[in-house]
Amino acid sequence: MSANHFDIIEKLSAYLDGELTTVEMAEVKNHLASCADCMVIYERLKSLDQIADDAMPVIGDEVLDQLEQRITKEIAGLPESSSESKPKPHKASVTPIWQKYTAIAASLLIITLAGRMALKESDHALDPKLKAPSMNIKDQGATITDDADELSQPAEKKLDNRQSIREESGPAISKPIMEEEETKAIESLESDKLSQGNKELPLGKPKSISVMGDVGKEDAVDEVRGSSNKPKPEQSGSGATVEVRDSRKGMDFNATGTVSTKTQKLNQSAPVASVDDILSKEAGILAEDSNSSESALHIRGGRSGEMTYLFDGVNDSNSLDGNSPVDKVETETANILTIDSLNRIYAGLFELSISDVARDIPDRYGIQSLSVDLGKKGAQKKSSSVSRPDFVIDSLSNLDDLNDEDNLERYYLIQKLYVDHYKKMGADNYRTVYKSARTQSLEILMRLMSGGDYHENLNDYLLEIEKFPQELK
Amino acid sequence: MVTAAGRGDKNAFGQLVRMHQKRVLRMVVSITGDLDSGMDIVQDSFVRAYQALDSFDRGKPFYPWVSKIAYNLAINHIKRRRREVGLDEVREPEASRSENPLDKMQETENKQRLWKAIGELPENFRMVFILRNMEQLSYEEIAERLGISLGTVDSRLYRARRKLLESLKDLLD
């Protein structure tokens, strides 16, 4: 038996698939010629492949005909798939966020202008009309056009997010009315954008909002600029113009895109490239106040206020109610959005990187049942304090949580991250969490052992933790 | 053809469907374990692809794109099913109706044993095995699909196969 016998065994699978380098292929081939044990394993692998081939679903022509008819029939009922007449999203697919924000921003600008019109007309900031801007909108009117020639001259002000718009719009806008008008405006604006035609809203005095850019195409859109946030007096009555210009490269929106594709893109463009980067630069690990009812260990980034998420430069929180629109999307879609399309600069990366770690854990540490959906469970348990159940890695606040095997392993993973990370970070950072980590770990171990249960990986980890002080001194 | 389909040519898109639906369906059924949901998913996948053609890079092949859509929908499907009914296994493709061409899939004990063993694999291993053996993707394609490294693909596939060898030991000896 050669010295690299065990290495060869591990290569047999890839050898079977022809996925080794030329040198490795030759190496394995030579070894097989002289090692009966490896040849037995190799033959079994081949047999397994043969059984798998035999078990391949056999798809008959009848099934394919039926499937084709179903697809054809459904597509026949859809608008043509072209930039000139883009169909409405199917089922869980969603309107690109930039479109929503563009439209929402535009609608808010309408309301802003209407509010200012009302201000001017009433000459009183607290005029009840301002609390019901929809009345003013109906009375005032606006024109939506994509005619670039109609762009206005007033000083432009970039709208960073809807909060800024809201601040401009004055106080006490009635929320239900606001939402209703947003919806109407979104529908109207999207309709206009998609048809690329001019359309006048059934409103009175003309104001114009220009929507520029090749809306709907991959390389279009995203920046929302509003001019005349503060309309000049001479404009407010007869034609203050708001420009909504598409100038920044938009996200590559794919309604049903995949995690892997977007992950790579995200990783390539992101300021962090690894879990360690995230932990050190952004996410951090917090040792909670011991008097707090919160957990003693916490990976930062899971709660509102700790991080800001931007969707192509737009804050994701709804300035009207503080909630994220994403939270209102159904679960399946939210997952897609989170990973694929919203470009949460850190949050998505954080989730994906942690998920990668989670996926690798079974290979690296022999744990078999660690869920890729790391943290969801815990987050749901703590729904009152967690706002991002789709990516949060929550920590364990009490030992009861460890009754769940998934939680135990999740805890193990988090602890392992601590170990790996703080080993690199040095004593100062290490001391921040070491005490609580160690204490909690020992409590867990004692509990497990006293209960007749035992988790060898956790114990291995704890032994590793015990070495910390010596390593760091 | 994709370009024509992108211009709204539904006939052109129909050709794309005919070209790729079989391979996509086979992959999806491998994941979901039943033909009915597999057909639903593939139908949904092509419809979504049609709707999103504007965002599709015409310079790239169509199949990987639509198969990724289908793969994601299939994964979502089994996750949802698991949440709803607590299933955590790949079911052997359903017993087929008399005219169902999947009848042949379940004729031998070997196949039944294999599907059971596949169902008992950890999900990460299972997916790699299915993508390799059922869809016959290369390691690089699997890595891209799952967002993992080539080494991880190799490792998981090796471990998946070793586990299957153990489960099917008597069958393979």
XYZ file of C-alpha atoms in Angstrom:
646
model
C 0.000 0.000 0.000
C 1.582 3.239 -1.122
C 2.043 6.224 1.104
C -0.615 8.202 -0.681
C -3.174 5.446 -0.578
C -5.697 7.436 1.393
C -5.191 10.471 -0.767
C -5.929 8.330 -3.770
C -9.138 7.024 -2.231
C -10.365 10.553 -1.825
C -9.606 11.216 -5.467
C -11.454 8.212 -6.804
C -14.729 10.069 -7.017
C -13.266 12.883 -9.064
C -11.284 10.352 -11.087
C -14.509 8.624 -11.989
C -15.851 11.943 -13.210
C -12.687 12.853 -15.065
C -12.369 15.961 -12.942
C -8.743 15.588 -11.928
C -5.755 17.181 -13.563
C -3.887 15.168 -16.123
C -1.154 14.456 -13.636
C -3.628 13.359 -10.980
C -5.526 11.195 -13.429
C -2.309 9.377 -14.281
C -1.411 9.086 -10.629
C -4.727 7.488 -9.726
C -4.653 5.239 -12.743
C -1.216 3.930 -11.825
C -2.283 3.428 -8.256
C -5.370 1.495 -9.244
C -3.244 -0.854 -11.285
C -1.379 -1.884 -8.182
C -3.897 -1.488 -5.357
C -6.668 -4.032 -5.128
C -8.384 -2.212 -2.263
C -8.708 0.986 -4.212
C -9.833 -0.901 -7.267
C -12.676 -2.441 -5.257
C -13.804 0.972 -4.114
C -13.501 2.321 -7.615
C -15.598 -0.503 -9.026
C -18.254 0.143 -6.408
C -18.301 3.797 -7.312
C -18.770 2.849 -10.931
C -21.620 0.528 -10.002
C -23.211 3.289 -7.981
C -23.009 5.590 -10.962
C -24.599 2.945 -13.117
C -27.500 2.545 -10.702
C -27.881 6.296 -10.615
C -27.937 6.395 -14.392
C -30.604 3.725 -14.430
C -32.656 5.652 -11.909
C -32.693 8.763 -14.013
C -36.233 9.888 -14.574
C -37.340 8.702 -17.970
C -39.335 11.397 -19.614
C -41.590 10.181 -22.352
C -42.793 12.065 -25.376
C -46.338 12.254 -24.067
C -45.209 14.074 -20.992
C -43.104 16.444 -23.041
C -45.945 17.154 -25.426
C -48.235 17.886 -22.532
C -45.671 20.118 -20.897
C -44.983 22.012 -24.079
C -48.688 22.616 -24.582
C -49.035 23.950 -21.064
C -46.112 26.311 -21.464
C -47.191 27.458 -24.887
C -50.708 28.059 -23.706
C -49.609 30.149 -20.761
C -47.144 32.175 -22.789
C -49.750 32.744 -25.468
C -51.781 34.610 -22.906
C -48.925 36.883 -21.995
C -47.868 40.109 -23.606
C -44.916 39.796 -25.897
C -41.631 39.665 -24.101
C -39.907 42.684 -25.457
C -38.788 45.958 -24.092
C -41.658 47.583 -25.896
C -44.267 45.679 -23.992
C -42.891 43.989 -20.998
C -45.334 41.634 -19.330
C -46.357 41.818 -15.751
C -44.338 39.582 -13.463
C -45.601 36.078 -13.082
C -46.571 34.757 -9.692
C -43.849 35.470 -7.189
C -41.702 37.507 -9.490
C -41.522 41.081 -8.450
C -41.240 44.541 -9.792
C -37.653 45.645 -9.688
C -37.092 47.690 -6.614
C -35.610 50.553 -8.554
C -38.865 50.858 -10.413
C -40.772 50.959 -7.188
C -38.519 53.528 -5.674
C -38.460 55.597 -8.780
C -42.189 55.525 -8.913
C -42.630 56.083 -5.226
C -40.204 58.965 -5.289
C -42.053 60.460 -8.207
C -45.372 60.046 -6.488
C -44.031 61.624 -3.367
C -42.801 64.512 -5.408
C -46.260 64.933 -6.790
C -47.561 65.006 -3.288
C -44.810 67.360 -2.239
C -45.692 69.777 -4.950
C -49.322 69.452 -4.224
C -48.641 70.112 -0.582
C -46.674 73.208 -1.445
C -49.366 74.349 -3.731
C -51.745 74.020 -0.882
C -49.338 75.852 1.358
C -49.126 78.696 -1.029
C -52.789 78.854 -1.553
C -53.707 78.611 2.061
C -50.745 80.610 3.298
C -50.825 78.524 6.416
C -48.585 75.619 7.143
C -51.102 73.834 9.276
C -53.935 74.190 6.886
C -56.023 71.018 7.076
C -55.584 70.600 3.353
C -52.051 69.503 3.997
C -53.297 66.578 5.965
C -55.179 65.345 2.998
C -52.901 65.948 0.071
C -54.842 63.676 -2.161
C -57.478 66.329 -2.316
C -54.892 68.774 -3.516
C -53.570 66.403 -6.100
C -56.929 65.939 -7.593
C -57.348 69.629 -7.652
C -53.962 70.524 -9.013
C -52.859 68.084 -11.587
C -49.703 66.876 -13.109
C -48.414 65.565 -16.337
C -46.104 62.682 -16.646
C -44.042 62.688 -19.751
C -40.773 61.302 -20.945
C -40.080 64.211 -23.170
C -36.585 65.363 -22.366
C -37.280 68.772 -23.792
C -39.625 69.471 -20.999
C -36.993 69.167 -18.347
C -37.093 71.962 -15.951
C -34.470 74.466 -15.059
C -34.727 74.743 -11.301
C -31.767 73.701 -9.245
C -31.749 69.994 -8.912
C -31.364 68.240 -5.710
C -30.496 64.640 -5.543
C -32.909 62.695 -3.488
C -30.993 60.240 -1.446
C -34.022 58.518 -0.131
C -37.636 58.979 0.516
C -37.016 60.388 3.926
C -35.625 63.498 2.359
C -38.662 63.755 0.190
C -40.887 63.378 3.145
C -39.125 66.080 5.041
C -39.647 68.382 2.160
C -43.236 67.542 1.893
C -44.248 69.033 5.161
C -45.849 67.553 8.203
C -48.678 65.228 8.899
C -49.436 63.610 5.626
C -52.193 61.172 6.170
C -50.703 57.720 5.797
C -53.633 55.839 4.301
C -54.134 58.535 1.732
C -50.434 58.573 1.103
C -50.344 54.873 0.429
C -53.326 55.071 -1.799
C -51.759 57.813 -3.834
C -48.466 55.973 -3.949
C -50.178 52.980 -5.342
C -51.974 55.012 -7.933
C -48.845 56.846 -8.879
C -46.823 53.689 -9.106
C -49.361 52.125 -11.358
C -49.579 55.154 -13.553
C -45.875 55.744 -13.680
C -44.994 52.158 -14.334
C -47.564 52.033 -17.020
C -46.041 55.080 -18.622
C -42.557 53.786 -18.271
C -43.415 50.518 -19.819
C -45.232 51.951 -22.727
C -42.747 54.770 -23.076
C -45.508 57.020 -24.071
C -46.917 60.232 -22.819
C -49.878 60.099 -20.620
C -51.707 62.800 -18.892
C -53.188 62.169 -15.551
C -56.700 63.406 -15.164
C -55.572 66.366 -13.207
C -55.973 70.047 -13.512
C -53.167 72.563 -13.507
C -50.132 71.294 -15.325
C -47.022 70.283 -13.555
C -44.615 67.994 -15.244
C -42.604 65.073 -14.139
C -40.135 63.809 -16.657
C -39.060 60.243 -16.612
C -35.950 59.762 -18.625
C -33.895 56.844 -19.613
C -34.395 53.583 -21.271
C -36.592 52.337 -18.524
C -37.068 48.663 -18.269
C -33.789 47.722 -19.742
C -31.026 46.127 -17.842
C -28.575 48.937 -18.246
C -30.954 51.694 -17.468
C -32.281 53.597 -14.587
C -31.849 54.066 -11.014
C -30.998 57.468 -9.964
C -33.919 59.522 -8.962
C -33.398 63.180 -9.109
C -35.903 65.688 -8.227
C -35.770 69.247 -9.212
C -37.879 71.894 -7.692
C -37.957 70.399 -4.283
C -38.497 73.942 -3.363
C -40.447 75.273 -6.267
C -39.884 78.835 -7.124
C -42.896 80.957 -6.428
C -43.473 81.675 -10.049
C -43.564 78.013 -10.800
C -45.685 76.746 -8.041
C -48.866 77.800 -9.593
C -48.427 76.936 -13.185
C -45.807 74.431 -14.037
C -43.130 73.548 -11.549
C -41.273 70.714 -13.117
C -39.909 67.633 -11.529
C -37.380 65.571 -13.292
C -36.929 61.933 -12.559
C -33.872 61.027 -14.474
C -32.501 57.570 -15.067
C -28.794 57.850 -15.290
C -27.117 55.330 -13.103
C -26.559 51.811 -14.211
C -29.305 49.695 -12.810
C -29.055 46.395 -11.133
C -29.074 43.325 -13.264
C -32.485 42.333 -12.156
C -33.470 38.806 -12.723
C -36.822 38.000 -11.229
C -35.935 34.420 -10.710
C -32.205 34.617 -10.596
C -30.092 32.304 -8.627
C -28.145 32.527 -5.473
C -24.940 31.376 -7.023
C -24.877 33.828 -9.881
C -25.594 36.816 -7.792
C -23.352 35.668 -5.037
C -20.391 35.811 -7.277
C -21.291 39.185 -8.623
C -21.927 40.464 -5.166
C -18.712 39.092 -3.873
C -16.731 40.576 -6.701
C -18.060 44.037 -6.152
C -18.350 44.052 -2.417
C -15.954 45.612 0.010
C -15.663 42.415 1.953
C -14.670 39.054 0.650
C -14.819 36.727 3.568
C -16.486 36.103 6.841
C -13.460 37.488 8.564
C -13.720 40.695 6.613
C -17.316 41.027 7.570
C -16.687 40.309 11.187
C -13.835 42.748 11.400
C -15.082 45.547 9.200
C -18.761 45.640 9.550
C -20.724 43.029 11.323
C -18.661 42.659 14.398
C -19.416 40.534 17.355
C -20.906 42.090 20.378
C -20.813 41.025 23.930
C -24.129 42.232 25.219
C -24.553 43.975 28.479
C -24.781 41.333 31.130
C -27.751 43.136 32.614
C -29.548 43.059 29.338
C -32.271 40.603 28.698
C -30.681 40.066 25.350
C -28.248 37.318 24.687
C -24.728 37.479 25.882
C -23.359 36.787 22.457
C -24.449 38.465 19.357
C -23.217 38.807 15.846
C -23.942 42.332 14.933
C -26.132 43.206 12.073
C -29.300 41.439 12.887
C -31.354 44.199 14.354
C -32.725 47.354 13.005
C -30.576 50.374 13.553
C -27.333 48.488 13.612
C -26.804 48.651 9.915
C -28.216 50.513 7.018
C -29.109 48.683 3.881
C -29.142 50.381 0.572
C -30.883 49.277 -2.540
C -28.897 50.919 -5.244
C -28.314 53.836 -3.023
C -31.789 54.074 -1.606
C -32.403 53.345 2.003
C -34.586 50.362 2.364
C -36.613 51.596 5.253
C -39.955 53.087 4.551
C -39.780 56.582 5.875
C -43.469 56.596 6.537
C -43.587 53.757 8.965
C -39.976 52.725 9.442
C -40.551 49.275 8.086
C -38.854 47.757 5.153
C -41.004 47.023 2.144
C -39.153 43.776 1.881
C -40.763 42.557 5.042
C -44.092 42.659 3.347
C -43.056 40.475 0.489
C -43.940 36.855 0.718
C -41.260 34.600 1.976
C -40.248 33.006 -1.254
C -39.903 36.286 -2.998
C -38.127 37.849 -0.086
C -35.470 35.214 -0.272
C -34.958 35.931 -3.911
C -34.854 39.632 -3.303
C -32.476 39.422 -0.453
C -29.955 37.390 -2.276
C -30.380 38.299 -5.867
C -31.706 41.668 -6.490
C -31.732 44.123 -3.699
C -28.026 44.455 -3.472
C -27.986 44.820 0.240
C -24.439 45.762 0.396
C -23.585 44.033 3.559
C -26.595 42.134 4.628
C -26.719 39.915 1.612
C -23.049 39.226 1.802
C -23.269 38.508 5.433
C -25.970 35.996 4.941
C -24.342 34.373 1.999
C -20.955 34.185 3.561
C -22.326 32.737 6.710
C -24.363 30.330 4.679
C -21.240 29.302 2.856
C -19.588 28.656 6.130
C -22.613 26.725 7.229
C -22.540 24.639 4.125
C -18.905 23.896 4.633
C -19.285 23.002 8.249
C -20.356 19.435 7.582
C -17.283 18.899 5.494
C -14.904 20.616 7.786
C -16.173 19.552 11.139
C -18.147 16.440 10.545
C -21.494 17.897 11.509
C -24.134 16.486 9.291
C -27.336 18.278 9.978
C -26.472 21.934 10.152
C -29.066 23.886 8.286
C -28.148 26.252 5.509
C -30.950 28.463 6.728
C -28.792 29.431 9.584
C -30.404 31.659 12.104
C -33.901 31.631 10.800
C -35.136 29.489 13.548
C -33.669 31.557 16.279
C -34.752 34.729 14.594
C -38.300 33.568 14.459
C -38.217 32.721 18.090
C -37.153 36.246 18.800
C -39.336 37.913 16.322
C -40.102 40.723 18.674
C -36.547 41.930 18.658
C -35.330 40.839 15.272
C -36.284 42.627 12.159
C -34.427 40.621 9.597
C -35.369 37.008 9.941
C -34.031 36.319 6.496
C -30.423 36.786 7.397
C -30.026 37.185 11.086
C -27.801 34.929 12.959
C -29.278 35.293 16.302
C -27.589 34.220 19.411
C -28.856 32.033 22.110
C -30.243 33.841 25.031
C -30.771 30.948 27.303
C -29.929 27.346 27.606
C -33.407 26.171 26.819
C -32.735 27.037 23.234
C -30.237 24.263 23.167
C -32.901 21.647 23.414
C -33.002 21.942 19.706
C -30.217 20.134 17.969
C -30.089 22.671 15.182
C -29.612 25.412 17.698
C -26.859 23.549 19.377
C -24.998 23.210 16.156
C -25.733 26.754 15.259
C -24.246 27.752 18.503
C -21.258 25.627 17.749
C -20.798 27.336 14.441
C -20.999 30.757 15.971
C -18.555 29.780 18.629
C -16.235 28.450 16.011
C -16.444 31.737 14.205
C -15.509 33.484 17.384
C -12.549 31.257 17.800
C -11.328 31.628 14.259
C -11.912 35.316 14.219
C -10.531 36.309 17.559
C -7.503 34.217 17.152
C -6.614 36.517 14.311
C -7.783 39.712 15.912
C -5.682 39.539 19.033
C -6.172 39.954 22.715
C -8.109 43.184 22.820
C -10.900 41.945 20.690
C -10.674 38.539 22.090
C -11.261 39.723 25.608
C -14.460 41.378 24.541
C -16.252 38.148 24.136
C -14.079 35.493 25.547
C -15.463 35.526 29.027
C -19.072 35.183 28.076
C -18.317 32.719 25.348
C -16.344 30.552 27.633
C -18.830 30.757 30.455
C -21.737 29.960 28.281
C -19.901 27.177 26.557
C -19.008 25.535 29.790
C -22.580 25.819 30.980
C -23.731 24.173 27.831
C -21.235 21.421 28.143
C -22.181 20.761 31.727
C -25.796 20.686 30.817
C -25.263 18.314 27.970
C -23.152 15.961 29.978
C -25.424 15.956 32.971
C -28.350 15.233 30.702
C -26.666 12.192 29.287
C -26.142 13.886 26.006
C -22.831 14.787 24.578
C -21.654 16.678 21.623
C -18.148 15.744 20.731
C -17.631 18.623 18.337
C -18.660 21.123 20.899
C -16.338 19.547 23.359
C -13.498 19.734 20.873
C -14.255 23.343 20.418
C -14.346 23.993 24.113
C -10.978 22.421 24.460
C -9.793 24.778 21.801
C -11.265 27.716 23.630
C -9.448 26.704 26.752
C -6.189 27.169 24.909
C -6.960 30.730 24.041
C -5.285 32.524 26.873
C -2.044 30.695 26.322
C -2.079 31.334 22.623
C -2.700 34.986 23.055
C -0.243 35.678 25.769
C -33.368 31.964 -31.493
C -33.077 33.579 -28.111
C -32.766 36.915 -29.821
C -35.895 36.256 -31.810
C -37.682 35.144 -28.675
C -36.472 38.290 -26.987
C -38.149 40.325 -29.674
C -41.369 38.738 -28.672
C -41.367 35.870 -31.149
C -43.335 33.274 -29.263
C -42.654 30.667 -31.883
C -38.962 31.128 -31.350
C -39.457 30.753 -27.643
C -41.494 27.636 -28.285
C -38.478 26.168 -30.006
C -36.396 26.928 -26.959
C -38.959 25.116 -24.861
C -38.848 22.074 -27.105
C -35.074 22.053 -27.082
C -34.601 22.218 -23.355
C -37.719 21.137 -21.518
C -36.769 17.495 -21.319
C -33.439 18.114 -19.696
C -34.896 20.667 -17.335
C -37.764 18.398 -16.372
C -35.444 15.510 -15.711
C -33.355 17.616 -13.393
C -36.371 19.012 -11.575
C -38.004 15.628 -11.103
C -34.733 14.374 -9.697
C -34.999 17.028 -7.028
C -38.703 17.042 -6.297
C -39.252 13.360 -6.703
C -42.591 13.618 -8.422
C -43.635 14.346 -11.937
C -46.658 16.532 -11.265
C -44.853 19.143 -9.249
C -41.914 18.794 -11.609
C -44.067 19.725 -14.570
C -45.551 22.651 -12.691
C -42.108 23.916 -11.836
C -40.768 23.547 -15.345
C -43.801 25.318 -16.737
C -43.310 28.105 -14.265
C -39.618 28.260 -15.068
C -40.101 28.736 -18.785
C -42.815 31.301 -18.255
C -40.566 33.249 -15.924
C -37.738 32.960 -18.382
C -39.967 34.317 -21.111
C -40.998 37.219 -18.959
C -37.430 38.008 -18.033
C -35.898 37.683 -21.476
C -35.141 41.375 -21.470
C -32.660 40.865 -18.704
C -31.104 37.775 -20.208
C -27.625 38.142 -21.624
C -28.089 37.019 -25.196
C -24.436 36.209 -25.457
C -24.836 33.345 -23.058
C -26.424 29.961 -23.582
C -30.060 29.661 -22.699
C -30.114 26.312 -20.977
C -27.975 27.154 -17.922
C -30.125 30.175 -17.326
C -33.479 28.459 -17.485
C -32.162 25.467 -15.590
C -31.008 27.734 -12.795
C -34.448 29.203 -12.583
C -35.902 25.720 -12.468
C -33.357 24.568 -9.953
C -34.170 27.411 -7.606
C -37.876 26.839 -7.912
C -37.378 23.139 -7.258
C -35.319 23.838 -4.174
C -37.910 26.297 -2.935
C -40.555 23.702 -3.585
C -38.953 21.000 -1.511
C -38.145 23.443 1.254
C -41.733 24.578 1.319
C -42.940 21.018 1.246
C -40.649 20.151 4.090
C -41.982 23.028 6.138
C -45.538 22.085 5.379
C -45.443 18.358 5.827
C -42.157 17.741 7.506
C -40.658 15.774 4.673
C -36.937 15.661 4.664
C -36.150 13.224 2.009
C -36.005 12.893 -1.678
C -38.942 10.784 -2.554
C -38.625 8.222 -5.170
C -40.496 9.511 -8.155
C -44.125 8.799 -7.579
C -45.783 5.627 -8.581
C -46.860 6.387 -12.047
C -50.198 6.155 -13.644
C -50.562 3.523 -16.255
C -49.635 5.796 -19.089
C -47.043 7.641 -17.065
C -43.618 7.198 -18.611
C -42.016 7.400 -15.228
C -43.318 3.911 -14.497
C -40.032 2.495 -15.505
C -38.225 4.492 -12.869
C -39.532 2.374 -10.073
C -39.290 -1.075 -11.452
C -36.248 -2.320 -9.710
C -35.255 -2.597 -6.130
C -31.972 -0.988 -6.958
C -33.669 2.202 -7.902
C -35.860 2.209 -4.855
C -32.923 1.614 -2.624
C -30.968 4.327 -4.338
C -33.705 6.898 -3.960
C -34.111 6.034 -0.327
C -30.390 6.385 0.224
C -30.308 9.670 -1.653
C -33.116 10.905 0.530
C -31.098 10.127 3.604
C -28.135 12.179 2.470
C -27.607 15.567 4.063
C -29.085 18.176 1.771
C -25.747 19.621 0.750
C -24.460 16.254 -0.306
C -27.712 15.333 -1.942
C -27.786 18.399 -4.136
C -24.249 17.904 -5.359
C -24.931 14.262 -6.112
C -28.118 15.041 -7.989
C -26.541 17.797 -10.006
C -23.651 15.564 -10.934
C -25.371 12.263 -11.504
C -28.811 13.322 -12.561
C -28.060 16.477 -14.455
C -24.503 15.508 -15.250
C -23.098 18.926 -14.588
C -19.369 19.405 -14.388
C -17.793 20.271 -11.067
C -17.334 23.813 -12.267
C -20.986 24.088 -13.198
C -22.034 22.670 -9.851
C -19.752 25.092 -8.052
C -21.276 27.986 -9.920
C -24.805 26.744 -9.396
C -24.397 26.332 -5.665
C -21.980 29.165 -5.062
C -19.338 26.925 -3.571
C -15.749 26.159 -4.429
C -14.572 23.390 -6.699
C -12.895 21.768 -3.736
C -16.143 21.748 -1.835
C -17.928 20.176 -4.775
C -15.293 17.490 -4.913
C -15.437 16.913 -1.188
C -19.204 16.773 -0.969
C -19.535 14.508 -3.942
C -16.919 12.174 -2.576
C -18.650 12.072 0.785
C -22.047 11.652 -0.782
C -20.824 8.707 -2.770
C -19.129 7.140 0.188
C -22.313 7.403 2.170
C -24.287 5.903 -0.657
C -21.770 3.090 -0.926
C -22.287 2.367 2.736
C -26.055 2.473 2.419
C -26.046 0.259 -0.644
C -23.167 -1.924 0.407
C -24.934 -5.224 0.012
C -26.217 -4.141 -3.343
C -22.848 -3.217 -4.708
C -20.754 -6.057 -3.347
